Amino acid sequence: MRNAEWQAIWDRKGTVDRGRSLHVVNGYDLLSDAAWAELVRRVAAPLELRPTETVMEFGCGAGAFLSSLQTLTPGLTVAGFDYSA
């Protein structure tokens, strides 16, 4: 059912979509901003990231997870790589 929706998501990943959260641009539109922030917090907690560290994400999409990590850990250096534009 969502195949066409995922294709549209893929096509718009590299575009600027002002007013929409990056996780929504990445296709996680079923999560509110608060739910997304909580998801990132739970995933990141065991990593015990510090502001002096660097995180590299492969398959980062629009960078929603990386952006949220930076909000969660100010001073964290992040980089991402994705096949889509």
Coordinates of N, CA and C in Angstrom, one line a residue:
M1 N 0.8 -1.2 0.0 CA 0.0 0.0 0.0 C 0.9 1.3 0.0
R2 N 2.0 1.3 0.8 CA 2.8 2.4 0.8 C 3.9 2.5 -0.2
N3 N 3.9 1.6 -1.1 CA 5.0 1.6 -2.1 C 5.1 2.9 -2.9
A4 N 4.0 3.4 -3.4 CA 4.0 4.6 -4.1 C 4.4 5.8 -3.2
E5 N 3.9 5.7 -1.9 CA 4.3 6.7 -0.9 C 5.8 6.7 -0.7
W6 N 6.4 5.5 -0.5 CA 7.8 5.5 -0.3 C 8.6 6.0 -1.5
Q7 N 8.1 5.7 -2.7 CA 8.8 6.3 -3.9 C 8.7 7.8 -3.9
A8 N 7.6 8.4 -3.5 CA 7.5 9.8 -3.4 C 8.5 10.4 -2.3
I9 N 8.6 9.6 -1.2 CA 9.5 10.0 -0.1 C 10.9 10.0 -0.6
W10 N 11.3 8.9 -1.3 CA 12.6 8.8 -1.9 C 12.9 10.0 -2.8
D11 N 12.0 10.3 -3.7 CA 12.1 11.4 -4.6 C 12.3 12.8 -4.0
R12 N 11.7 13.0 -2.8 CA 11.8 14.3 -2.2 C 12.9 14.5 -1.1
K13 N 13.6 13.4 -0.8 CA 14.6 13.4 0.3 C 15.6 14.5 0.1
G14 N 16.1 14.8 -1.1 CA 17.1 15.8 -1.4 C 16.5 17.2 -1.5
T15 N 15.2 17.4 -1.4 CA 14.7 18.7 -1.5 C 14.5 19.4 -0.2
V16 N 14.4 20.7 -0.2 CA 14.1 21.4 1.1 C 12.6 21.5 1.2
D17 N 12.1 21.1 2.4 CA 10.7 21.0 2.6 C 10.5 21.8 3.9
R18 N 10.5 23.1 3.8 CA 10.4 24.0 5.0 C 9.0 23.7 5.7
G19 N 9.1 23.7 7.0 CA 7.9 23.6 7.7 C 7.6 22.1 8.1
R20 N 8.4 21.2 7.5 CA 8.2 19.8 7.8 C 9.4 19.3 8.6
S21 N 9.2 18.5 9.6 CA 10.4 17.9 10.3 C 11.1 17.0 9.4
L22 N 12.4 16.9 9.6 CA 13.2 16.0 8.8 C 12.8 14.5 8.9
H23 N 12.3 14.1 10.1 CA 11.9 12.7 10.1 C 10.6 12.5 9.3
V24 N 9.8 13.5 9.1 CA 8.7 13.4 8.2 C 9.1 13.3 6.7
V25 N 10.1 14.1 6.4 CA 10.7 14.1 5.0 C 11.3 12.7 4.8
N26 N 11.9 12.1 5.8 CA 12.4 10.7 5.7 C 11.4 9.6 5.6
G27 N 10.1 9.9 5.8 CA 9.1 8.9 5.7 C 8.5 8.5 7.0
Y28 N 9.0 9.0 8.1 CA 8.5 8.6 9.4 C 7.3 9.6 9.8
D29 N 6.4 9.7 8.9 CA 5.3 10.7 9.1 C 4.3 10.2 10.1
L30 N 4.4 9.0 10.6 CA 3.4 8.4 11.6 C 3.9 8.8 13.0
L31 N 5.0 9.4 13.1 CA 5.5 9.8 14.5 C 5.4 11.3 14.6
S32 N 5.0 11.7 15.8 CA 5.0 13.1 16.1 C 6.4 13.6 16.4
D33 N 6.6 14.9 16.5 CA 8.0 15.4 16.8 C 8.4 14.8 18.1
A34 N 7.5 14.8 19.1 CA 7.8 14.3 20.5 C 8.2 12.8 20.4
A35 N 7.4 12.0 19.7 CA 7.6 10.6 19.6 C 9.0 10.3 18.9
W36 N 9.3 11.1 17.9 CA 10.6 10.9 17.2 C 11.7 11.3 18.1
A37 N 11.6 12.4 18.9 CA 12.7 12.7 19.8 C 12.9 11.7 20.9
E38 N 11.8 11.1 21.3 CA 11.9 10.0 22.3 C 12.6 8.7 21.7
L39 N 12.2 8.4 20.5 CA 12.8 7.3 19.8 C 14.4 7.5 19.7
V40 N 14.8 8.7 19.3 CA 16.2 9.0 19.1 C 16.9 8.9 20.5
R41 N 16.3 9.4 21.5 CA 16.8 9.4 22.8 C 17.1 8.0 23.3
R42 N 16.1 7.1 23.1 CA 16.2 5.7 23.5 C 17.3 5.0 22.7
V43 N 17.4 5.2 21.5 CA 18.4 4.6 20.7 C 19.8 5.0 21.0
A44 N 19.9 6.3 21.3 CA 21.2 6.9 21.6 C 21.7 6.7 23.0
A45 N 20.8 6.5 24.0 CA 21.2 6.3 25.4 C 22.3 5.3 25.6
P46 N 22.2 4.1 25.1 CA 23.3 3.1 25.4 C 24.6 3.5 24.8
L47 N 24.6 4.4 23.8 CA 25.9 4.9 23.2 C 26.7 5.9 24.0
E48 N 26.0 6.5 25.0 CA 26.6 7.5 25.9 C 27.5 8.5 25.1
L49 N 26.9 9.1 24.1 CA 27.7 10.0 23.2 C 28.1 11.2 24.0
R50 N 29.3 11.8 23.7 CA 29.8 13.0 24.3 C 30.0 14.0 23.2
P51 N 30.0 15.3 23.6 CA 30.1 16.4 22.7 C 31.4 16.3 21.8
T52 N 32.4 15.7 22.3 CA 33.7 15.7 21.5 C 33.8 14.5 20.5
E53 N 32.7 13.7 20.4 CA 32.7 12.5 19.5 C 32.1 12.9 18.2
T54 N 32.3 11.9 17.2 CA 31.8 12.0 15.9 C 30.9 10.8 15.6
V55 N 29.8 11.0 14.9 CA 28.9 9.9 14.5 C 28.8 10.0 13.0
M56 N 29.0 8.9 12.3 CA 28.8 8.8 10.9 C 27.7 7.8 10.6
E57 N 26.7 8.3 9.8 CA 25.6 7.4 9.5 C 25.5 7.1 8.0
F58 N 25.5 5.9 7.7 CA 25.3 5.5 6.3 C 23.8 5.2 6.0
G59 N 23.3 5.8 5.0 CA 21.8 5.6 4.7 C 21.0 6.6 5.6
C60 N 21.5 7.8 5.7 CA 21.0 8.8 6.6 C 19.7 9.5 6.1
G61 N 19.4 9.3 4.8 CA 18.2 10.0 4.3 C 18.4 11.5 4.3
A62 N 17.4 12.2 4.8 CA 17.5 13.7 4.9 C 18.3 14.1 6.2
G63 N 18.8 13.1 7.0 CA 19.6 13.5 8.1 C 18.8 13.7 9.4
A64 N 17.6 13.2 9.5 CA 16.8 13.4 10.6 C 17.4 12.9 11.9
F65 N 17.9 11.6 11.9 CA 18.5 11.1 13.1 C 19.7 11.8 13.5
L66 N 20.6 12.2 12.6 CA 21.8 12.9 12.9 C 21.4 14.3 13.5
S67 N 20.5 15.0 12.9 CA 20.1 16.3 13.4 C 19.5 16.2 14.8
S68 N 18.8 15.1 15.1 CA 18.2 14.9 16.4 C 19.3 14.6 17.4
L69 N 20.3 13.8 17.0 CA 21.5 13.5 17.8 C 22.2 14.8 18.3
Q70 N 22.4 15.7 17.3 CA 23.0 17.0 17.6 C 22.2 17.8 18.6
T71 N 20.9 17.7 18.5 CA 20.1 18.4 19.5 C 20.2 17.8 20.8
L72 N 20.3 16.5 20.9 CA 20.4 15.7 22.1 C 21.8 15.9 22.8
T73 N 22.8 16.0 21.9 CA 24.2 16.1 22.4 C 24.8 17.3 21.7
P74 N 24.6 18.5 22.2 CA 25.3 19.7 21.6 C 26.8 19.5 21.6
G75 N 27.4 19.9 20.4 CA 28.8 19.8 20.3 C 29.2 18.5 19.6
L76 N 28.3 17.6 19.4 CA 28.5 16.3 18.7 C 28.8 16.6 17.2
T77 N 29.8 16.0 16.6 CA 30.0 16.2 15.2 C 29.3 15.0 14.5
V78 N 28.6 15.3 13.5 CA 27.9 14.3 12.7 C 28.1 14.4 11.2
A79 N 28.1 13.3 10.6 CA 28.2 13.2 9.1 C 27.3 12.1 8.6
G80 N 26.8 12.3 7.4 CA 26.0 11.3 6.9 C 26.2 11.1 5.4
F81 N 25.8 9.9 4.9 CA 25.9 9.5 3.5 C 24.7 8.8 3.1
D82 N 24.1 9.2 2.0 CA 22.9 8.5 1.5 C 22.9 8.4 0.0
Y83 N 22.4 7.4 -0.5 CA 22.3 7.1 -2.0 C 21.4 8.2 -2.7
S84 N 20.4 8.6 -2.0 CA 19.5 9.6 -2.6 C 20.1 10.9 -2.6
A85 N 19.6 11.8 -3.4 CA 20.2 13.2 -3.5 C 20.1 13.9 -2.2

